Short mmCIF file of C-alpha atoms and ligand atoms in Angstrom, two decimals:
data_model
loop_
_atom_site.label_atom_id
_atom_site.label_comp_id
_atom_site.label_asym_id
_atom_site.label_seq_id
_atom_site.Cartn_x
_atom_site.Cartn_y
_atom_site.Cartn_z
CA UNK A 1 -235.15 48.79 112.18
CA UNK A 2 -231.97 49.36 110.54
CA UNK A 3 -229.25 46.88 112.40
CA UNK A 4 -226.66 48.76 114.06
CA UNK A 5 -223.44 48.59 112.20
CA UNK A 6 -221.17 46.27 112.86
CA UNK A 7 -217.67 47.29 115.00
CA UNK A 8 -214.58 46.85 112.90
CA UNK A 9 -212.98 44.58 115.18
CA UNK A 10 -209.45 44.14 115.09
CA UNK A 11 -207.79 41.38 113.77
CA UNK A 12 -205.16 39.69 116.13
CA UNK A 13 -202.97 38.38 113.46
CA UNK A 14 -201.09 41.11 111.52
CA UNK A 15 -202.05 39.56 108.19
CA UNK A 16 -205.60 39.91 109.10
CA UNK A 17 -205.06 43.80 109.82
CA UNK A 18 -204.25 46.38 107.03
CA UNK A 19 -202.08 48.58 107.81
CA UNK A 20 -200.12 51.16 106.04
CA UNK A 21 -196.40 52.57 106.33
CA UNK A 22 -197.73 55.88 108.18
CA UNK A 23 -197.69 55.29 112.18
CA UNK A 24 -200.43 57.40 113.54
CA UNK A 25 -199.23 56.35 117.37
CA UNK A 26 -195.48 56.50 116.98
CA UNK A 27 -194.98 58.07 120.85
CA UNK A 28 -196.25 54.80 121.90
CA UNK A 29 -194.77 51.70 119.13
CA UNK A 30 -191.07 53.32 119.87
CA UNK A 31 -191.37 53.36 123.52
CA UNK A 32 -193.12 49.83 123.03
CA UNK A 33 -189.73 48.74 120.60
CA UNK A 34 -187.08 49.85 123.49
CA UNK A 35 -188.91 47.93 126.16
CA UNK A 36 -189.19 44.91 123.56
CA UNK A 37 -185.11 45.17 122.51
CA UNK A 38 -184.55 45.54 125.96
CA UNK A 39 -186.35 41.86 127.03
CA UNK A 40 -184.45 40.75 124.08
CA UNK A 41 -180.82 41.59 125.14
CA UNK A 42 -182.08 40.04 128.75
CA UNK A 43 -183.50 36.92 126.54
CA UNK A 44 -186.81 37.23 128.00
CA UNK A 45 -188.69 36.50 124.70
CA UNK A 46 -192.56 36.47 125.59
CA UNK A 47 -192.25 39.59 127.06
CA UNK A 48 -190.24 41.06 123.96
CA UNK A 49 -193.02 39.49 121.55
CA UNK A 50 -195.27 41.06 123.64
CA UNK A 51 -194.49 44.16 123.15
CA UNK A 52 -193.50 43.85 119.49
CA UNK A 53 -196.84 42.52 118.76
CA UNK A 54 -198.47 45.56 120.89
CA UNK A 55 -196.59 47.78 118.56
CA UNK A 56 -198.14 45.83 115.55
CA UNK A 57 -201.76 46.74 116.52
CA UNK A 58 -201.10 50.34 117.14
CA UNK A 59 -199.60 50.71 113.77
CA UNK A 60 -202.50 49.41 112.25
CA UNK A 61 -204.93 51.58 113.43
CA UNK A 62 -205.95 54.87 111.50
CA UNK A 63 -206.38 57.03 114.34
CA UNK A 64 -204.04 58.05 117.26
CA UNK A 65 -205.17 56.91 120.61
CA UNK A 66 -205.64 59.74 122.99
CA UNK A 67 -207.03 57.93 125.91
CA UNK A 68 -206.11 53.91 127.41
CA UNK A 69 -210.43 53.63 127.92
CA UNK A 70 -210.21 53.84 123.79
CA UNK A 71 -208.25 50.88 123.61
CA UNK A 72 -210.27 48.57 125.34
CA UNK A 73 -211.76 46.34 122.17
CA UNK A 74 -208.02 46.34 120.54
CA UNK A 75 -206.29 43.13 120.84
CA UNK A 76 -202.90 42.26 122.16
CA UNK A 77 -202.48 45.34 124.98
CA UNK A 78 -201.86 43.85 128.02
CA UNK A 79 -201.62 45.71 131.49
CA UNK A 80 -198.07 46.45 131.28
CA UNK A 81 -198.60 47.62 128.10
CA UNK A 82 -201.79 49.72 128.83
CA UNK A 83 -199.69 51.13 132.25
CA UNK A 84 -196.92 52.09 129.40
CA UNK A 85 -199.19 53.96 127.62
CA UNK A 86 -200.73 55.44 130.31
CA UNK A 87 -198.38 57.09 131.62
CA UNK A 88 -197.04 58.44 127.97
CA UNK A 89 -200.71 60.15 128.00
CA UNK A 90 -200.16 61.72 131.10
CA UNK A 91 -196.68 62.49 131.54
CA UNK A 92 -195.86 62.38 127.69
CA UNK A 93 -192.75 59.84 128.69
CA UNK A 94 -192.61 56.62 129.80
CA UNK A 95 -190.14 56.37 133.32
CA UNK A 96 -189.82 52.60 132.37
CA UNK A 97 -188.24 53.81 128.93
CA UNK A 98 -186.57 56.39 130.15
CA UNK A 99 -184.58 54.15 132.74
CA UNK A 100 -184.00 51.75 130.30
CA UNK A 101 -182.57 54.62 127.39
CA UNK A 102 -180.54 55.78 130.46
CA UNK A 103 -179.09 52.47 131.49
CA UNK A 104 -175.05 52.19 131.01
CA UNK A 105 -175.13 48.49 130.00
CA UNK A 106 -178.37 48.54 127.64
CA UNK A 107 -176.98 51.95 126.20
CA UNK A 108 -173.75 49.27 125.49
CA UNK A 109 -175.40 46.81 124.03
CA UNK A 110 -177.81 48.84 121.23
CA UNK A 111 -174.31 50.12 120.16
CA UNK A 112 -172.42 46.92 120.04
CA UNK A 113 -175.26 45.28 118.63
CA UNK A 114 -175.69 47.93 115.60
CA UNK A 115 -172.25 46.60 114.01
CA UNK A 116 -172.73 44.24 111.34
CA UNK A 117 -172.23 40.90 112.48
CA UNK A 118 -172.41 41.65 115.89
CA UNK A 119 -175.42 39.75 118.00
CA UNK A 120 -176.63 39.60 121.74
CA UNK A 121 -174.43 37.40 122.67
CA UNK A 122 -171.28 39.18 121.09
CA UNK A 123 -172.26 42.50 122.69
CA UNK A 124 -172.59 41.17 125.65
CA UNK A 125 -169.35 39.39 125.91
CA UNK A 126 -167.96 42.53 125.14
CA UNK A 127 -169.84 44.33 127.60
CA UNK A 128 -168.70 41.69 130.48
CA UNK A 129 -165.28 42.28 129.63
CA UNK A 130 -165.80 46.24 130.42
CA UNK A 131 -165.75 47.22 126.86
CA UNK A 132 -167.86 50.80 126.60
CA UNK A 133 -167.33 52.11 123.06
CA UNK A 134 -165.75 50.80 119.86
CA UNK A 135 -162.36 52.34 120.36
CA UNK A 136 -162.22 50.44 123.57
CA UNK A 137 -163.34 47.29 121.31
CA UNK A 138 -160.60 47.93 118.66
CA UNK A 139 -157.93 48.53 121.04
CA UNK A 140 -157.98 45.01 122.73
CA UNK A 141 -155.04 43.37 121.29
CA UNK A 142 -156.57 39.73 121.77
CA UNK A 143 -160.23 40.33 120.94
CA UNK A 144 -161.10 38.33 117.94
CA UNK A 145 -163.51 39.74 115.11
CA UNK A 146 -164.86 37.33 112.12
CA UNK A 147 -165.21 38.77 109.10
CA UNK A 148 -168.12 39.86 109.00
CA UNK A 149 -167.64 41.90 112.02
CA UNK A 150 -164.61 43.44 110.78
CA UNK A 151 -166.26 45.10 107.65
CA UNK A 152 -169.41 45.91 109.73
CA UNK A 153 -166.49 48.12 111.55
CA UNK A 154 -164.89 49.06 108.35
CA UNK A 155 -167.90 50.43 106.74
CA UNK A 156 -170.40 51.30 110.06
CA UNK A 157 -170.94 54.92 109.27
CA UNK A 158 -171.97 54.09 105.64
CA UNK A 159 -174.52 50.72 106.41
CA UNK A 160 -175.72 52.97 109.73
CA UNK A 161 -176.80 55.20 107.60
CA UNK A 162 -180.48 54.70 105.75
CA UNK A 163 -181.18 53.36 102.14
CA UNK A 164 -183.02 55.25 99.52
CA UNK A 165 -185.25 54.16 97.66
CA UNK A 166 -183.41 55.26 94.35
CA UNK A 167 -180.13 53.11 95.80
CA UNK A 168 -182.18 50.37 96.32
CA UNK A 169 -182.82 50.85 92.33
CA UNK A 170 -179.58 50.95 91.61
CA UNK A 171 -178.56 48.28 93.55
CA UNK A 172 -181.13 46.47 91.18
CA UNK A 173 -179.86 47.55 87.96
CA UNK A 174 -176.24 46.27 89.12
CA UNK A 175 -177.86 42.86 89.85
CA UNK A 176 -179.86 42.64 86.48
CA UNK A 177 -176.92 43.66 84.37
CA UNK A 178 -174.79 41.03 86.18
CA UNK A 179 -177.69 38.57 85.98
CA UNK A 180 -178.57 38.46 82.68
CA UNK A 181 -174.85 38.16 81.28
CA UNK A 182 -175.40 34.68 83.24
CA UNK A 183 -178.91 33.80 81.87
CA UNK A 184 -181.48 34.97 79.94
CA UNK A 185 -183.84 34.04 81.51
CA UNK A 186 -183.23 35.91 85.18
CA UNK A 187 -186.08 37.01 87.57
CA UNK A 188 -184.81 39.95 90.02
CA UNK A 189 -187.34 41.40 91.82
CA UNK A 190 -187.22 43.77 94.49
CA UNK A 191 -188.37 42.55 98.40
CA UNK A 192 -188.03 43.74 101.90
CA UNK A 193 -189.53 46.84 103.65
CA UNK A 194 -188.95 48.77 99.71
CA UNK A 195 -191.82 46.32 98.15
CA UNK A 196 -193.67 47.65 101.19
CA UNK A 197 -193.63 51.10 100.61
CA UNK A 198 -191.08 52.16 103.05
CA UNK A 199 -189.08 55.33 101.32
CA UNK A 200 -185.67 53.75 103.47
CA UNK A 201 -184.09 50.63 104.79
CA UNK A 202 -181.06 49.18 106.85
CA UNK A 203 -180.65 46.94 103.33
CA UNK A 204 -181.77 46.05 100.26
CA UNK A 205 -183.48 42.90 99.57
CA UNK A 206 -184.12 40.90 96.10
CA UNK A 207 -185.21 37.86 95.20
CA UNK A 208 -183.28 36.58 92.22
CA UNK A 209 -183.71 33.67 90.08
CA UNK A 210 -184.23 31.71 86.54
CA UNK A 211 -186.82 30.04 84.91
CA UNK A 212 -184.45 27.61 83.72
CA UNK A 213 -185.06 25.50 86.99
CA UNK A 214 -181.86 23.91 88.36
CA UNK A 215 -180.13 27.07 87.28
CA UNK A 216 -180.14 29.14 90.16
CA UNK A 217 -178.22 26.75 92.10
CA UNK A 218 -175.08 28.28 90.99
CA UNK A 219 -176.48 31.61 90.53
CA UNK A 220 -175.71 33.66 93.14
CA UNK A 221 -171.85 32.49 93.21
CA UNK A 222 -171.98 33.48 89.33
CA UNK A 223 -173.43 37.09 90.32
CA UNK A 224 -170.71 37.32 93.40
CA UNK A 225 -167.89 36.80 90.79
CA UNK A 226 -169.06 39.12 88.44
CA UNK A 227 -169.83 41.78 91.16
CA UNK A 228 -165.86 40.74 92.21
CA UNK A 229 -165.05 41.93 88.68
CA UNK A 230 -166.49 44.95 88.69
CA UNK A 231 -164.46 45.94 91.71
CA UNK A 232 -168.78 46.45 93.59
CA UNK A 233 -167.92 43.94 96.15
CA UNK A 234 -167.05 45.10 99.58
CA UNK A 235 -168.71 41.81 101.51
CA UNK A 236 -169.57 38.72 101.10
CA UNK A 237 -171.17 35.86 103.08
CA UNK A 238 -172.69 33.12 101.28
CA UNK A 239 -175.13 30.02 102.24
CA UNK A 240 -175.69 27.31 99.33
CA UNK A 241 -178.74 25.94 99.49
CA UNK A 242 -179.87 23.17 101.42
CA UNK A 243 -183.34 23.07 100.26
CA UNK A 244 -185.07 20.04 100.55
CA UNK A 245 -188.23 19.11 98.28
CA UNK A 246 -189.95 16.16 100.41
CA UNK A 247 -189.57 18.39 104.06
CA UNK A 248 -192.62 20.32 105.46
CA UNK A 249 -192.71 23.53 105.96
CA UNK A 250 -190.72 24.13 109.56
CA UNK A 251 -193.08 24.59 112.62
CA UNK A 252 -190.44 27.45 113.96
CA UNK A 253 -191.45 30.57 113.66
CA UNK A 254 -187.75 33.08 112.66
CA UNK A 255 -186.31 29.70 111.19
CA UNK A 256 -184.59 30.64 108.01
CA UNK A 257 -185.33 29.18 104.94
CA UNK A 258 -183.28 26.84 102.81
CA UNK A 259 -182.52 28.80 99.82
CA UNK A 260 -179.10 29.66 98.79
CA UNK A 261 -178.71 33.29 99.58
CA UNK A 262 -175.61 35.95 100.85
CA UNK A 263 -175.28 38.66 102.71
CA UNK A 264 -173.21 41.63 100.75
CA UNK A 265 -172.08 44.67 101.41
CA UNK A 266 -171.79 46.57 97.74
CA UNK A 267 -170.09 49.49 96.93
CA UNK A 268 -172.71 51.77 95.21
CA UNK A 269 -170.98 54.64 92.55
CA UNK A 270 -173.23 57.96 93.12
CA UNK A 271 -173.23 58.23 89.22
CA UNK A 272 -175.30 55.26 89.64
CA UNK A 273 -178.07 56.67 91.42
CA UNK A 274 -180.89 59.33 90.66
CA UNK A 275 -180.66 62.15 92.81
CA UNK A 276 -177.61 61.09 93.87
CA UNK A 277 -176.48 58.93 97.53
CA UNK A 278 -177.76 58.66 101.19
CA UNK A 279 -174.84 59.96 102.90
CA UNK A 280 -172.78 62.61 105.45
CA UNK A 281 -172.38 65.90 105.24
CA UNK A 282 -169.28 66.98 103.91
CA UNK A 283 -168.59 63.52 102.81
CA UNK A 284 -166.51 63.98 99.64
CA UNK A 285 -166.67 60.62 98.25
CA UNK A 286 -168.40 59.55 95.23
CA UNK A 287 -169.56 56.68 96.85
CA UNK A 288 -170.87 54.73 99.61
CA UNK A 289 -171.29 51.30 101.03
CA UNK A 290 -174.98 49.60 100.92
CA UNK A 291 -175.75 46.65 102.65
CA UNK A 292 -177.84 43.89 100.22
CA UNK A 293 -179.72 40.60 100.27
CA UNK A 294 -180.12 38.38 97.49
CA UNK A 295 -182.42 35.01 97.75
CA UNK A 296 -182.16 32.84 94.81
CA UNK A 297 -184.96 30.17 95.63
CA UNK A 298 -185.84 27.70 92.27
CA UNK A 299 -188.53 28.84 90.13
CA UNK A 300 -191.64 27.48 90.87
CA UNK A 301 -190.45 28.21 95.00
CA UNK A 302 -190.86 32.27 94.07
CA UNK A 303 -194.28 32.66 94.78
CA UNK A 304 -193.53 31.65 98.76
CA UNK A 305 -190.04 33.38 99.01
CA UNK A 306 -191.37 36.65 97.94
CA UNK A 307 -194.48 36.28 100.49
CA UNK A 308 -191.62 34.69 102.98
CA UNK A 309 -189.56 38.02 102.54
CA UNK A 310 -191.47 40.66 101.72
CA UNK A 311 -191.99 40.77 105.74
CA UNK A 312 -192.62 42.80 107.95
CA UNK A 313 -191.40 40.64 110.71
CA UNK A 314 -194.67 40.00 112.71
CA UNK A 315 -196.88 40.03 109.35
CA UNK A 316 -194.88 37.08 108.71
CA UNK A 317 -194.89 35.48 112.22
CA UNK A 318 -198.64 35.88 111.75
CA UNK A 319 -199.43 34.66 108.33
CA UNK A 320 -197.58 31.38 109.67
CA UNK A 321 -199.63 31.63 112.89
CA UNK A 322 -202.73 32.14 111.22
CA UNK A 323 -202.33 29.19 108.46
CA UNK A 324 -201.75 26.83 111.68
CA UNK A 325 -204.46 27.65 113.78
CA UNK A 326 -207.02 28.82 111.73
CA UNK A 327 -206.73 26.91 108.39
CA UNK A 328 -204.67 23.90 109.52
CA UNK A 329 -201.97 24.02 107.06
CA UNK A 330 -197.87 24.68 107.12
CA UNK A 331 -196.59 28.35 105.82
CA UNK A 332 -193.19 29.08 105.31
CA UNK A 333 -191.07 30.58 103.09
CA UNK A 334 -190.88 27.19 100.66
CA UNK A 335 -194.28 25.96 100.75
CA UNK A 336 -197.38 25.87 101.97
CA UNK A 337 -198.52 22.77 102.80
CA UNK A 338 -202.66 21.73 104.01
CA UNK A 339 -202.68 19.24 106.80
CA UNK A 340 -206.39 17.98 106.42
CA UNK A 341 -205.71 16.90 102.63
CA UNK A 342 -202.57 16.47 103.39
CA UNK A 343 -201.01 17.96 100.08
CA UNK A 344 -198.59 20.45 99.14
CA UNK A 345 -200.31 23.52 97.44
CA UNK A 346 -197.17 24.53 95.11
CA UNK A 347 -197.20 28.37 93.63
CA UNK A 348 -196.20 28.52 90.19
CA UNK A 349 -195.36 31.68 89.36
CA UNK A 350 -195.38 33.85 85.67
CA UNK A 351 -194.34 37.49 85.53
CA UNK A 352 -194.42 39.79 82.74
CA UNK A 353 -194.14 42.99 81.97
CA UNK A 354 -196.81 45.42 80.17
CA UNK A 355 -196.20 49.09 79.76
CA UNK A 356 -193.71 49.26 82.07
CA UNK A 357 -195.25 47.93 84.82
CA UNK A 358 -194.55 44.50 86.15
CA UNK A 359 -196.75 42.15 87.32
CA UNK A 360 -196.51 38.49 88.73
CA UNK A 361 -198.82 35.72 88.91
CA UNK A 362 -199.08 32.75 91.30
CA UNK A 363 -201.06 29.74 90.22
CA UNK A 364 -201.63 27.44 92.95
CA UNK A 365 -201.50 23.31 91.64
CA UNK A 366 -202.65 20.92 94.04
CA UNK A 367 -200.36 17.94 93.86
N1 CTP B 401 -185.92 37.10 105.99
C1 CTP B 401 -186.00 35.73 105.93
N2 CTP B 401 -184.86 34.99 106.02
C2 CTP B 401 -183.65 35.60 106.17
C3 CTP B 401 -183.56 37.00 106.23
C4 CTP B 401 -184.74 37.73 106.13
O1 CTP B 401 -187.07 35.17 105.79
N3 CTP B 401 -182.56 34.86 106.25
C5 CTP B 401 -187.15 37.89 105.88
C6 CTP B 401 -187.53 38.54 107.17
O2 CTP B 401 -188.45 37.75 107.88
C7 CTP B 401 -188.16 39.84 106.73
C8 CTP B 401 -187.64 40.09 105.32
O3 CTP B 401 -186.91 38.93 104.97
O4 CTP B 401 -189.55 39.68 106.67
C9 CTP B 401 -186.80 41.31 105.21
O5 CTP B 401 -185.82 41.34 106.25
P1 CTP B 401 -185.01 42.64 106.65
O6 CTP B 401 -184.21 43.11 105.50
O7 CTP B 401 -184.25 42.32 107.88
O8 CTP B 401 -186.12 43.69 107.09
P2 CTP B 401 -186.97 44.75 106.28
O9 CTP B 401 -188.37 44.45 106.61
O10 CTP B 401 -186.58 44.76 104.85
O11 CTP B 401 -186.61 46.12 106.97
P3 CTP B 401 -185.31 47.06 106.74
O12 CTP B 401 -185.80 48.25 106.02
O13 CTP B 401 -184.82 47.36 108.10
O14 CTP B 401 -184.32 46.28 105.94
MN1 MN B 402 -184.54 44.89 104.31
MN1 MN B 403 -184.22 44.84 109.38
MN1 MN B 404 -182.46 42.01 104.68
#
């Protein structure tokens, strides 16, 4: 007798689960995201992950749940989650989420926190002081704002607003002109939620390097200057490396890697872009402000800082997870690193490109 065929169970790590930038239960991951933001600005963090990895599952399925009985084999969905949902079914709102979207002080924070360079424990500093709104911020003659804070003020309505795909492009082409003036030699390649698929982003990320290993050390303060130059740079906030060849990979999930990297805020000419810029209505400037990440890891490090920010989030928290538990070796965004041969598997990493299409490959040596 033919054998029944078999359930397509799924996976609990993201990595294991494919799963594509349409959301076929988005009433349910957004009401999911406020309770998880919500445990985050009250620094309850299992809870938050719980939901956040809740959210994970239902975007990877293909189908829209209509009922909590057809969730039953899915992974992750606890009871408060499955009450959550529940109730969206029947009600089509959750009273949880609705409490929470209604509440003065997490209201407070979500706007606080949505400056640039403004965290948790900022925005809620603020809030404790009986700050409401940004005008009651700015008006404090003794409140003190870093810098990063005070251009995330300066330019909020431009990095609030979404990033194009085509801006993300042209932040690209800015790079690569001011990379290759530097060295021949440059790798730029584009990361983040655009390598994805996603159409928009809060950023844009790259990875940028040189084959010429050693090279990249001083890369990125060569490609600040020159963006200086130009008159591009609006922002800038940046971390030298402190990589370290002999360390494993970190056991920490969110730790940051090593690399030397900045934060920028550009200033993107709409003569730059196809189609023109992300912006206002009746906004009569020819430009606007884009928020960007550059990474410059060294060469043969690529292969793992593109995996290591490519992201999402929980794909990465899970590709970690899974390496550890169910291959026993290290993952981050350096290395990857096997415990029971106890080696480091290094990615070496050649890209090329053939009728306009690029491609990259990763060689793993065993050393
Ligand atoms: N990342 C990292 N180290 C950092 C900053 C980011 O490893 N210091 C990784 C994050 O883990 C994430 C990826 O880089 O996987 C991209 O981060 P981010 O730009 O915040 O998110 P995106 O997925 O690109 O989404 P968005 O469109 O909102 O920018
Ligand atoms: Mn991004
Ligand atoms: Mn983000
Ligand atoms: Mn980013």
């Amino acid at each position: 007798a033919p054998k029944a065929a078999p359930v397509n169970k799924v996976s609990q790590y993201a990595c294991q689960r494919r799963t594509t930038i349409e959301n076929n239960n988005r009433i349910f991951t957004d009401a999911f995201e406020v309770l998880a933001e919500n445990y985050e600005f009250n620094e309850i963090e299992g809870r938050c992950l719980a939901f956040r990895r809740a959210a994970s599952v239902l975007k990877s399925l293909p189908w829209a749940v209509r009922s909590v009985g057809a969730t039953q084999d899915l992974p992750c969905l606890g009871e408060h989650t499955k009450a959550v949902m529940k109730e969206i079914l029947q009600y089509g709102r959750s009273f949880e989420v609705e409490k929470i979207l209604s509440d003065e002080r997490c209201q407070t924070l979500k706007l606080f926190t949505s400056v640039f360079g403004v965290g948790p424990k900022t925005a809620e500093k603020w809030y404790r002081r009986g700050l409401r709104s940004f005008s009651d911020v700015l008006a404090q003659p003794d409140i003190h704002l870093n810098r990063m804070q005070q251009s995330g003020f300066l330019h909020y309505g431009d990095i609030s607003r979404a990033v194009s795909k085509a801006e993300a492009r042209a932040v690209g082409n800015i790079i690569d002109e001011a990379v290759h003036v530097i060295t021949p030699n440059a790798i730029l390649a584009l990361t983040g939620g655009f390598r994805r698929g996603k159409d928009f982003g809060h950023d844009v990320d790259y990875v940028v390097t040189t084959t010429e290993l050693g090279k990249e050390e001083n890369l990125l303060i060569s490609i600040i200057e020159s963006l200086k130059k130009q008159g591009l740079l609006l922002f800038s906030d940046y971390q030298a490396s402190t990589f370290d060849l002999s360390k494993l990979p970190s056991h920490r999930f969110e730790a940051m890697d090593h690399f030397a990297k900045c934060f920028l805020i550009l200033r993107l000419e709409g003569s730059r872009v196809e189609g023109g810029l992300q912006r206002a209505q009746g906004d009569g400037r020819g430009w606007r402000a884009v928020r960007v990440d550059l990474v410059s890891p060294p060469a043969d490090r690529f292969a793992f800082t593109m995996l290591g920010w490519t992201g999402s989030r929980m794909f990465e928290r899970d590709l970690r997870r899974f390496a550890r538990l169910e291959r026993r070796m290290l993952l981050d965004n350096h290395a990857l690193f096997d415990k029971t041969k106890v080696l480091f598997i290094l990615g070496c990493t050649k890209i090329f490109t053939h009728k306009g299409s690029h491609y990259t490959i990763f060689t793993l040596v065993l050393r």
